[in-house]
Short mmCIF file of C-alpha atoms in Angstrom, two decimals:
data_model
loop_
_atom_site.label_atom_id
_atom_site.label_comp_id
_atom_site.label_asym_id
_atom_site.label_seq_id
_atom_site.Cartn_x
_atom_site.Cartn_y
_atom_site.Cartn_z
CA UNK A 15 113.86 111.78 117.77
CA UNK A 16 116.23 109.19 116.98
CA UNK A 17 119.50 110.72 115.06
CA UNK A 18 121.89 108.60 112.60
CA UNK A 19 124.78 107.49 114.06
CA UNK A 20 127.06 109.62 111.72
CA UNK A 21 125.57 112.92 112.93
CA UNK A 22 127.25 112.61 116.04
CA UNK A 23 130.59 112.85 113.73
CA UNK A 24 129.86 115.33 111.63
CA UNK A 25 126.83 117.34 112.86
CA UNK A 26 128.21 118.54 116.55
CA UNK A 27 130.39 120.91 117.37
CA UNK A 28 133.07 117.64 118.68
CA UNK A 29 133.01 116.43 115.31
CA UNK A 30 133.75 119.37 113.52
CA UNK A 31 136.14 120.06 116.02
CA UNK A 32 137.47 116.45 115.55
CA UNK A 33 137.54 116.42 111.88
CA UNK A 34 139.77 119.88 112.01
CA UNK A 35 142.44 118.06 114.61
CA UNK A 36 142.34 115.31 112.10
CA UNK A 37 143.13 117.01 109.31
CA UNK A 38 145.88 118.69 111.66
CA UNK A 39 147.39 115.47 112.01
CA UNK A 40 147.51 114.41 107.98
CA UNK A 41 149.15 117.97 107.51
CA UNK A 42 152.12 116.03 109.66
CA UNK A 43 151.77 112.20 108.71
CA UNK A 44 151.83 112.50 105.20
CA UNK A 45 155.42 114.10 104.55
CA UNK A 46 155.82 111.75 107.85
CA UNK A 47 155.40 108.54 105.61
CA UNK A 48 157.70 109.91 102.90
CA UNK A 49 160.42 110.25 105.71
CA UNK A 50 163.64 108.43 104.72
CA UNK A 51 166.96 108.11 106.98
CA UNK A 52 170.16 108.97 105.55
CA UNK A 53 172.46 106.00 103.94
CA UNK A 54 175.99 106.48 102.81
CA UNK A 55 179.76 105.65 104.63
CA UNK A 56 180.08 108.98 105.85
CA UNK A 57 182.03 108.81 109.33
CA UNK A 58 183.54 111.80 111.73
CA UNK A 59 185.45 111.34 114.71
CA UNK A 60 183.22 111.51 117.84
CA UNK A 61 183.61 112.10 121.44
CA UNK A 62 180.61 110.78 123.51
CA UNK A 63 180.01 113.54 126.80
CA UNK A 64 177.85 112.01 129.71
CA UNK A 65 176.67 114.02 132.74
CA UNK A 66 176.46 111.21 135.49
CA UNK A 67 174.28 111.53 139.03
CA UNK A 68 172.91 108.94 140.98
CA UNK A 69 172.14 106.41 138.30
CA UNK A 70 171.12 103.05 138.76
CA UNK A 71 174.17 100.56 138.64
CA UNK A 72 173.67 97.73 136.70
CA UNK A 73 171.81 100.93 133.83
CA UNK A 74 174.60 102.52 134.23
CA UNK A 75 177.51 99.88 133.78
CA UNK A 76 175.30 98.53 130.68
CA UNK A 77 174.94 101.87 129.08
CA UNK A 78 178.61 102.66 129.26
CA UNK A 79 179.28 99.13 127.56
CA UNK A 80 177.22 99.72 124.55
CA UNK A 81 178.97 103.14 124.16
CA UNK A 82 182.42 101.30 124.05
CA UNK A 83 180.74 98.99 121.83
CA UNK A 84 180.76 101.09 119.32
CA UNK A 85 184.25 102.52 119.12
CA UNK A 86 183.89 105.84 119.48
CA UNK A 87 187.12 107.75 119.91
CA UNK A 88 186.23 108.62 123.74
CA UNK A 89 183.81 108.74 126.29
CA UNK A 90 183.83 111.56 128.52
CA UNK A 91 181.67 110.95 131.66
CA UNK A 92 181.03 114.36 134.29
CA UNK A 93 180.49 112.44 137.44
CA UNK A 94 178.95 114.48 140.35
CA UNK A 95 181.40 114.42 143.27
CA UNK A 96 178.71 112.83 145.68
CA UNK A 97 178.40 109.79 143.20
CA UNK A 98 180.76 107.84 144.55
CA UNK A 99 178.89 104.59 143.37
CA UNK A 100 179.23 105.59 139.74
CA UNK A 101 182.67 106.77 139.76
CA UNK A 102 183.59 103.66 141.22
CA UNK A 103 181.68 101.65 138.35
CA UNK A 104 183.88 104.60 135.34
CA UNK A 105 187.09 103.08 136.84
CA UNK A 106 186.43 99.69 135.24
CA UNK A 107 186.49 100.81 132.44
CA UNK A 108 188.68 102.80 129.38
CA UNK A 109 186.53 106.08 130.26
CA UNK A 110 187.73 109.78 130.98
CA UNK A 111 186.35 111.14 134.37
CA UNK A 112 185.63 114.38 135.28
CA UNK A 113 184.07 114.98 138.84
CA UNK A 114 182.12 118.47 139.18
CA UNK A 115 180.69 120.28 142.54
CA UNK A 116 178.41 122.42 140.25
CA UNK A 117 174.51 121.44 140.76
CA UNK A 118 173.06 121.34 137.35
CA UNK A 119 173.40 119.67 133.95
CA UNK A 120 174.38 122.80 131.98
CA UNK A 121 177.63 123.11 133.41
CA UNK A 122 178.43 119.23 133.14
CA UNK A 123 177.64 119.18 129.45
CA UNK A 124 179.64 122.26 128.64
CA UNK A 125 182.82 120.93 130.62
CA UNK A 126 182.24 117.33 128.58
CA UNK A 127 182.39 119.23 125.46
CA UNK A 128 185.04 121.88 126.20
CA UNK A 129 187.03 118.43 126.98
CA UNK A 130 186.76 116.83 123.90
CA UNK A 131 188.82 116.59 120.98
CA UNK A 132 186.62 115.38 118.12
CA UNK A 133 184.27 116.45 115.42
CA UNK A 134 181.24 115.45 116.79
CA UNK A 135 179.91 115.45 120.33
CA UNK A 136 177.44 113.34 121.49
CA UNK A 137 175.72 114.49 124.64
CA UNK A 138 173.88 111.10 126.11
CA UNK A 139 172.27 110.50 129.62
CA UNK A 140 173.67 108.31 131.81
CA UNK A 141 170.35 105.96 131.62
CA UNK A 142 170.55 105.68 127.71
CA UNK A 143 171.84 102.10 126.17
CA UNK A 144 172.51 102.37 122.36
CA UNK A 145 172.45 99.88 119.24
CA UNK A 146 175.85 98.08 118.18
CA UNK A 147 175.11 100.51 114.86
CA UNK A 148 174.13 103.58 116.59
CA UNK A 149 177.73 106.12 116.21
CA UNK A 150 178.00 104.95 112.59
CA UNK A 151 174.19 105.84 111.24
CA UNK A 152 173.74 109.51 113.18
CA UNK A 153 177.27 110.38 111.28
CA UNK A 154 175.51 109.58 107.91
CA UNK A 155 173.58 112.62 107.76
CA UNK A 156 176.22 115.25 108.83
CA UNK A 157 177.80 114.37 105.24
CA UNK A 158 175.42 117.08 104.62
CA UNK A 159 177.46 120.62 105.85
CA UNK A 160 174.63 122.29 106.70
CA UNK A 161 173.66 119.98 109.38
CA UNK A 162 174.57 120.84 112.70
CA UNK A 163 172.33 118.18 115.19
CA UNK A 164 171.36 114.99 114.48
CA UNK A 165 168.89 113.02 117.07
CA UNK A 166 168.16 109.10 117.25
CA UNK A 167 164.94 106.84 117.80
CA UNK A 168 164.34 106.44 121.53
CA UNK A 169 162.85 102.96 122.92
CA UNK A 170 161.93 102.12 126.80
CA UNK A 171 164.18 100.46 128.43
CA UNK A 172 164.06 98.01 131.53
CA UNK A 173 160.50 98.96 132.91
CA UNK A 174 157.40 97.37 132.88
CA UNK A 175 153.66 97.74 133.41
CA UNK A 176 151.45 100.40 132.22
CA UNK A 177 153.25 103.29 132.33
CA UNK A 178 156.20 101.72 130.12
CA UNK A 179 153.63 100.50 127.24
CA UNK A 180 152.25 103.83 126.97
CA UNK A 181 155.73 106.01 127.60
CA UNK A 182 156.53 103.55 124.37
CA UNK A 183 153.20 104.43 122.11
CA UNK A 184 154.28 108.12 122.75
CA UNK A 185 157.80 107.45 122.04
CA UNK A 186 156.73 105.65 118.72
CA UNK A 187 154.28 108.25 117.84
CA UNK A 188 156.99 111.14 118.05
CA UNK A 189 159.24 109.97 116.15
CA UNK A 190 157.36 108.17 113.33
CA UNK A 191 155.22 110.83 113.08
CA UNK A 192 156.30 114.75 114.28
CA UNK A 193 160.46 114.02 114.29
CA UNK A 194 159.51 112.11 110.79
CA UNK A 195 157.55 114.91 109.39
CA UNK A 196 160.10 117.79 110.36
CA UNK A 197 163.05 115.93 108.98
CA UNK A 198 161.49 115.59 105.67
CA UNK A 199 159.63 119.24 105.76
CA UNK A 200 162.91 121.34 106.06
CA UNK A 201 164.73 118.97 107.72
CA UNK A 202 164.11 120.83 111.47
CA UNK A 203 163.54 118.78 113.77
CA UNK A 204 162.63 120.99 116.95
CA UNK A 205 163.78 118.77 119.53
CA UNK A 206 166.90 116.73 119.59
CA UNK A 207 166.15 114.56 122.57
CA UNK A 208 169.03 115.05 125.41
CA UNK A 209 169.23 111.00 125.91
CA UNK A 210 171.29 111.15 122.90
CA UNK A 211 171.81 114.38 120.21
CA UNK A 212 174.65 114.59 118.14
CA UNK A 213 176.31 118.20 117.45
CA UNK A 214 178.96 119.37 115.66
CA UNK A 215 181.64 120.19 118.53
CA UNK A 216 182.55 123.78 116.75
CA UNK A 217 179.07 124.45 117.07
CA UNK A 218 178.92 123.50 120.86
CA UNK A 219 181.78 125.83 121.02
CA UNK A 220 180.20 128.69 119.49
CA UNK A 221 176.57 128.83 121.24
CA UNK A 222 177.89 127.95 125.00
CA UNK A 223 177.88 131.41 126.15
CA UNK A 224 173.99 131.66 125.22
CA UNK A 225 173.58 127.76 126.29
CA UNK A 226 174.65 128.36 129.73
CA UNK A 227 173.16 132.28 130.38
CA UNK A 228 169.97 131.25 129.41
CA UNK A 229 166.44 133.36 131.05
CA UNK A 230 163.41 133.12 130.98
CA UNK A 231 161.40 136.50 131.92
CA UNK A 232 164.64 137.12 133.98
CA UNK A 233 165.18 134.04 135.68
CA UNK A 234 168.02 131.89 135.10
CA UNK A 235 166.81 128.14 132.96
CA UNK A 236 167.72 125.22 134.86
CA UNK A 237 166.59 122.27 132.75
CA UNK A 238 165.85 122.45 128.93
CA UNK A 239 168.98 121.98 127.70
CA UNK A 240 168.18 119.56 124.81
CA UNK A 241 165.65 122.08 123.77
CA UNK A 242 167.53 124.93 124.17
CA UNK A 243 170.44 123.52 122.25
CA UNK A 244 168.37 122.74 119.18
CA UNK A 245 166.90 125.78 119.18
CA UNK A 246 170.19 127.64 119.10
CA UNK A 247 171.99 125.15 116.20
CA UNK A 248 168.41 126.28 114.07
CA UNK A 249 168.40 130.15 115.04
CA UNK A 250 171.99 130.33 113.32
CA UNK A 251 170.62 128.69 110.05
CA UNK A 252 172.04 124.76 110.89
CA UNK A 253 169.90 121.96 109.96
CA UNK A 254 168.74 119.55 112.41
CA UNK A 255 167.90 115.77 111.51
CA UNK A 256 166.34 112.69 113.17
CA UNK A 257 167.93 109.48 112.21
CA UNK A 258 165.97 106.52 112.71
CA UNK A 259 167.80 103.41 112.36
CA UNK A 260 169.87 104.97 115.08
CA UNK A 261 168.49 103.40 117.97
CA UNK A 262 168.78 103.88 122.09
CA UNK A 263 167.06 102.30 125.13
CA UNK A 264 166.07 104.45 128.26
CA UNK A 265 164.37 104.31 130.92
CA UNK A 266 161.19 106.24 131.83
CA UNK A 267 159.18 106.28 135.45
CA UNK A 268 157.04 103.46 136.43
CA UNK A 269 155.50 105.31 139.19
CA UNK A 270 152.72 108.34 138.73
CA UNK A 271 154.27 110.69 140.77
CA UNK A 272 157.75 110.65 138.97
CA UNK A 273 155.57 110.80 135.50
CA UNK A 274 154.01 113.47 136.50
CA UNK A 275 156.81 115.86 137.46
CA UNK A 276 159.01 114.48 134.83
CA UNK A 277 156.33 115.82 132.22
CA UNK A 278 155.92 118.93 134.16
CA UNK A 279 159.11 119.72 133.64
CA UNK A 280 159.23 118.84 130.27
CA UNK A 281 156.12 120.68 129.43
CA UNK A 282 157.47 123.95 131.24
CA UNK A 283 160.63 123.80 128.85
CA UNK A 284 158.52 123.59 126.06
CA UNK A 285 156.34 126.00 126.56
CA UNK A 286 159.68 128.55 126.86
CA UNK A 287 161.34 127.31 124.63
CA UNK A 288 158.32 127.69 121.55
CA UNK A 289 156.88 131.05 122.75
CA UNK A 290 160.27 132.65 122.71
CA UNK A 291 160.87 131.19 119.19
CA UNK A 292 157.37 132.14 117.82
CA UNK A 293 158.37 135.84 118.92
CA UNK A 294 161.33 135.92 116.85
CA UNK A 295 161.78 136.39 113.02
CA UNK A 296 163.96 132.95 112.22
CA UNK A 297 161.44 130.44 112.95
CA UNK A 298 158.86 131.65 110.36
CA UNK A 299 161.71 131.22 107.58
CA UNK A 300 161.30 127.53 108.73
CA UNK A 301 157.10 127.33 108.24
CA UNK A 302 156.53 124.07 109.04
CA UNK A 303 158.62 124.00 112.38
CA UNK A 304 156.36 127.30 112.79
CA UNK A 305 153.29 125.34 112.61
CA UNK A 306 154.02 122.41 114.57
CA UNK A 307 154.76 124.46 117.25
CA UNK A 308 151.67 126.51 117.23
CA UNK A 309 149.64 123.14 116.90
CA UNK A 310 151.11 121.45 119.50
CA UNK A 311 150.42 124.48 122.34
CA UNK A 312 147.19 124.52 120.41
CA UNK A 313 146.15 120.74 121.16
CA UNK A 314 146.77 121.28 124.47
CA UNK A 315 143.39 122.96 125.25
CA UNK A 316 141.57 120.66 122.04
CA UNK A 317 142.49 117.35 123.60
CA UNK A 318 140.44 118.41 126.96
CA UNK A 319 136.70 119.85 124.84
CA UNK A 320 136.24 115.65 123.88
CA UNK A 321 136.27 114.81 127.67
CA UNK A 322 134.16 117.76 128.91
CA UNK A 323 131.62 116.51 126.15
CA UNK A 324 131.81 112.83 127.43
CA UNK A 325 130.82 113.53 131.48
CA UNK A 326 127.87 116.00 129.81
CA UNK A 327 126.68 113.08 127.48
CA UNK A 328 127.20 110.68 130.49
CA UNK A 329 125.43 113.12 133.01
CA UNK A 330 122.13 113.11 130.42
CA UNK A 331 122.31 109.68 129.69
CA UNK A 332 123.13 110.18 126.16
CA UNK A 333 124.59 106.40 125.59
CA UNK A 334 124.41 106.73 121.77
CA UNK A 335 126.60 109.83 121.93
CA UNK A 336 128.98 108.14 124.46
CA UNK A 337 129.30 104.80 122.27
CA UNK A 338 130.52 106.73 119.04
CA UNK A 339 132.68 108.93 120.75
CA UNK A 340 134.49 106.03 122.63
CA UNK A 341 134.45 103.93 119.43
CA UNK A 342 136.34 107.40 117.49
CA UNK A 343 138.88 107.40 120.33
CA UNK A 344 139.95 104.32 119.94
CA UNK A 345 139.85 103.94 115.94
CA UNK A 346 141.37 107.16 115.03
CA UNK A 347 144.17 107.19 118.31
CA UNK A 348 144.86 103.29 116.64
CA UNK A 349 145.16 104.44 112.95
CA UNK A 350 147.78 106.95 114.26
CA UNK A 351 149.54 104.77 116.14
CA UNK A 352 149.67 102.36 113.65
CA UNK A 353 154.02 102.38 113.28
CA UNK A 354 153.96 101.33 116.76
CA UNK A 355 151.17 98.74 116.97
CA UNK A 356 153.05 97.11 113.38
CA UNK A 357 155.81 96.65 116.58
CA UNK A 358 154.02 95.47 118.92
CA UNK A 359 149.94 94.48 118.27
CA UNK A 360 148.88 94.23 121.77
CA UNK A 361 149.43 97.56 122.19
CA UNK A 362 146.34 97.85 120.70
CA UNK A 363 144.61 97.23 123.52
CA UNK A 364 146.41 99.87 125.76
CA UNK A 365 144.63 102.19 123.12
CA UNK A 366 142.32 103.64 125.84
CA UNK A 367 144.44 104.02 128.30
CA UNK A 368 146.54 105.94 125.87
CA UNK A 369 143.52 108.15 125.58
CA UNK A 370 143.45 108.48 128.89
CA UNK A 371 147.48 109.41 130.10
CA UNK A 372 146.95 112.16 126.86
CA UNK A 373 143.94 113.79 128.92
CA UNK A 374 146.53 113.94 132.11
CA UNK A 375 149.50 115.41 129.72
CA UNK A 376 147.38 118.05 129.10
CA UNK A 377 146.62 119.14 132.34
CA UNK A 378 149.84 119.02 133.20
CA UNK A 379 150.88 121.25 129.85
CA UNK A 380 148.40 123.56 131.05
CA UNK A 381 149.73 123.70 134.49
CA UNK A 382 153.01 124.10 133.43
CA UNK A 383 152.10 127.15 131.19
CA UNK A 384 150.30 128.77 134.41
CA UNK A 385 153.60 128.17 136.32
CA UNK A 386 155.93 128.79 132.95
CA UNK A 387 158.41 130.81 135.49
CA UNK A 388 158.89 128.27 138.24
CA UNK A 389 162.82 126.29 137.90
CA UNK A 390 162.64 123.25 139.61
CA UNK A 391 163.99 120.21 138.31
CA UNK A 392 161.68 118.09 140.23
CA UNK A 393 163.65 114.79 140.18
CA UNK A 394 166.80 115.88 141.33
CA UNK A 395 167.64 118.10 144.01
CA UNK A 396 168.50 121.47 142.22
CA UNK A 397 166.58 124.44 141.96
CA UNK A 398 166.74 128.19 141.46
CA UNK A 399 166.94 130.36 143.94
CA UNK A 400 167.62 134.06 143.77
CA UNK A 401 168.82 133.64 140.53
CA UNK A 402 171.36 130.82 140.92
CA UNK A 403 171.35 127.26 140.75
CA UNK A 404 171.76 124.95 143.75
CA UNK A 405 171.40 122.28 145.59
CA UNK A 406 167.73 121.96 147.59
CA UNK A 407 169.68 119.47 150.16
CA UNK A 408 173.15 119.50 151.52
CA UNK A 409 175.59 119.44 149.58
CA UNK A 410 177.92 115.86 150.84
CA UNK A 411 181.19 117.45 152.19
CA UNK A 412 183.10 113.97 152.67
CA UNK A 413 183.69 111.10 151.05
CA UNK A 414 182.79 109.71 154.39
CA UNK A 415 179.65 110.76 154.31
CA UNK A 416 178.53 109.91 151.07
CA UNK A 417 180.02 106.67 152.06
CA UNK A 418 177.27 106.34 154.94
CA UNK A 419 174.21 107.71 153.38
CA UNK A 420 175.43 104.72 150.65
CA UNK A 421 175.54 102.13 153.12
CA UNK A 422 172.24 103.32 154.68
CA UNK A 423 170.49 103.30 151.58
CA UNK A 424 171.31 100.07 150.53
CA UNK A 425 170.00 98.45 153.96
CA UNK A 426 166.71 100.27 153.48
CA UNK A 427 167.01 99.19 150.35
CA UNK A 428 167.49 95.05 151.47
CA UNK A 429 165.16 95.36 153.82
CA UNK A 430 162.22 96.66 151.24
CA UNK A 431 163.60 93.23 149.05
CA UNK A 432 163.19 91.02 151.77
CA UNK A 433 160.01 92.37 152.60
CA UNK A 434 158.37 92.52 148.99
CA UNK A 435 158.50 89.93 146.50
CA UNK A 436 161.73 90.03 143.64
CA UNK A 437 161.02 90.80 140.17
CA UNK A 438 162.14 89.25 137.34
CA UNK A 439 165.26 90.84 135.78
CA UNK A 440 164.10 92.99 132.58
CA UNK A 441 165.49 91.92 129.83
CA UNK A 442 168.53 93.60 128.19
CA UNK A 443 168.30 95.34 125.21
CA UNK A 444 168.67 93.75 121.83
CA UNK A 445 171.40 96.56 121.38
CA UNK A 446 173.79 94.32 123.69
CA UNK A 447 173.08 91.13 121.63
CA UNK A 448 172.01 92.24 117.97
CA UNK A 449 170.09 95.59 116.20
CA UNK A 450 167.11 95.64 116.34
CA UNK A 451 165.82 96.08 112.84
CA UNK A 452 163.89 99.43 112.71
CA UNK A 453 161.48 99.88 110.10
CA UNK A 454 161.95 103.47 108.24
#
């Protein structure tokens, strides 16, 4: 019997199931659309506090430009003492240096912000490239005194290919739609992304102890730290706001394998960080933060039933099935990216392979919630082990021989340029030239 093409929407247990994640996601995108940044003159003195290993160079020397750029009143950069290369590039320029021997980012941050001397801290990766505009917009919002953390609008940086064009629909998609709708809904935004957050500094002060003797089930938290510091600034009753027109560059991994762990590691953090909030009393006086958590761990299992339903249809040749559910895909994943395919149209047809990396992230969030113990940073060499952080290779003793496994690495690394074809430069930012104009 031959079966209308809409009953494969609303008359199976996927489009039920559909429909409800749908309705899900209009909970979030409508206060999403009424989402306003913050205008006004409102300005604070503000120190910007960089932990610094192993970055790239020519990232590195850019980002540090666009931070002078825009006249902060210093820039504090925590250099680990094997980086000689990026100390090296600090001493060109009016920057305070502090070199650490403790693995981990923790410890980096908190001596940044223990060495400051402003109002507001900024804690930025070394990787992140902002806007000419970007100190003066995330101080507009602190006018407010109940605001203790404001984040920015992230962009990728630098790479290409497919990984970058989707990394950028996700980026787009947080922060035009669940950053967005937790600004305006109680303005708590759960995450201030670590590539740049802006606190506060008496704040900083006051939630270190807790920052840095973080556990989880009785080990000791290695990465997290943007989460964790959010999540601390809300427990004590602080608001915490995303402002958009402030806008940064980073870059993201262009190669599977560093994706992967990256997200693994982010997905681990997560997964602490919400089920020890949704055990506790404060976030339910914030509902909405409340439910966005709960729907996001939820979504996790969700986004995998539409697959499983797509090999069955394909495994008993059900090509009427497998046609609508391909077309819904790509349709409803495209009306919800709309914000970032107004930015850039052919994104449109990276749609299914958007589809696609989703289906992997939630493997991985999965994963990570079957291994929600394990402390590994995955793309650096720390770890925890019995109970402490350190390094998982040796630690360089010598200038000397940092110096040599320097020079060694940057013969292998002419001899893989001479052996594979050059890229083209990526372009720099529009942050180094002009702002970008950022639609609110």
């Amino acid at each position: 019997m031959s079966l209308p093409v809409y009953y494969y929407v609303f008359g199976t247990p996927l489009g039920i199931l559909g429909l409800f994640r749908w309705g899900c996601w209009l909970v979030r995108r409508i206060p999403a659309v009424l989402y306003r940044p913050i205008s006004g003159g409102h300005r604070l003195s503000m120190s910007i506090v960089v932990p610094v290993y192993q970055e790239d160079p020519e990232v590195f020397a850019a980002a540090i430009e666009s931070w002078l750029a825009n006249r902060v009143d210093e820039v504090i950069l925590v250099i680990d003492v094997s980086d000689t290369t990026c100390r090296e590039i600090a001493a060109r320029y009016p920057v305070t240096v502090l070199v650490t021997d403790v693995p981990g980012k923790r410890d980096a941050l908190r001596r940044g912000w223990n060495a400051a001397s402003t109002e507001l801290v900024a804690l930025v990766d070394s990787d992140t490239i902002w806007a000419a505009d970007v100190a003066r917009e995330v101080c507009k919002p602190f006018a407010d005194p109940r605001v203790g953390g404001v984040g920015t609008r992230q962009n990728v940086y630098g790479s290409k290919g497919f990984l970058a064009r989707i990394t950028d629909m996700f980026l787009d998609h947080r922060y035009f739609d669940e950053n967005a709708s937790q600004t305006v809904l109680g303005q708590a935004v759960s995450c201030l992304s670590g590539r740049t957050a802006v606190y506060r500094r008496e704040l900083l002060l006051e939630v270190e102890q807790e920052f840095m003797e973080e556990t989880f089930w009785g080990v000791p938290c290695l990465s997290g730290d943007d989460k964790r510091l959010t999540t601390l600034i809300l427990e004590r009753g602080h608001l915490t706001y995303m402002q958009r027109t402030a806008e940064v560059w980073s870059t993201f991994p262009d190669t599977w394998r560093v994706f992967v762990k990256q997200r693994l590691r982010w997905a681990r953090n997560t997964w602490r960080s919400d089920l020890r909030a949704l055990s506790r009393r404060w976030v339910w006086r914030k509902p909405f933060l409340a439910y966005t958590m709960v729907d996001k761990g939820i979504s996790s299992f969700t986004l995998l039933v539409g697959p499983a339903f797509m090999i069955y249809s394909i495994a008993v040749q059900n090509w009427v099935f497998c046609g609508v559910l391909a077309a819904w895909w790509w349709i409803s994943r495209s009306a919800k990216l709309l914000p970032h395919l107004r930015r850039r149209p052919s994104s449109f047809f990276f749609v299914p392979g958007y589809v696609v990396v989703s289906w992997v992230m939630a493997l991985i969030k999965i994963h990570a919630l079957c291994t929600i113990r394990k402390q590994r940073w995955l793309t650096r060499q720390v770890a925890v082990e019995n109970g402490q952080v350190v390094r998982t290779v040796s630690t360089v003793a010598t200038v000397a021989t940092v110096a040599t496994v320097a020079t060694v690495a940057s013969a292998v690394a002419g001899l893989q340029e001479r052996a594979a074809p050059v890229p083209s430069p990526a372009p720099r930012p529009r942050a180094l030239r002009e702002p970008e104009q950022v639609s609110s």
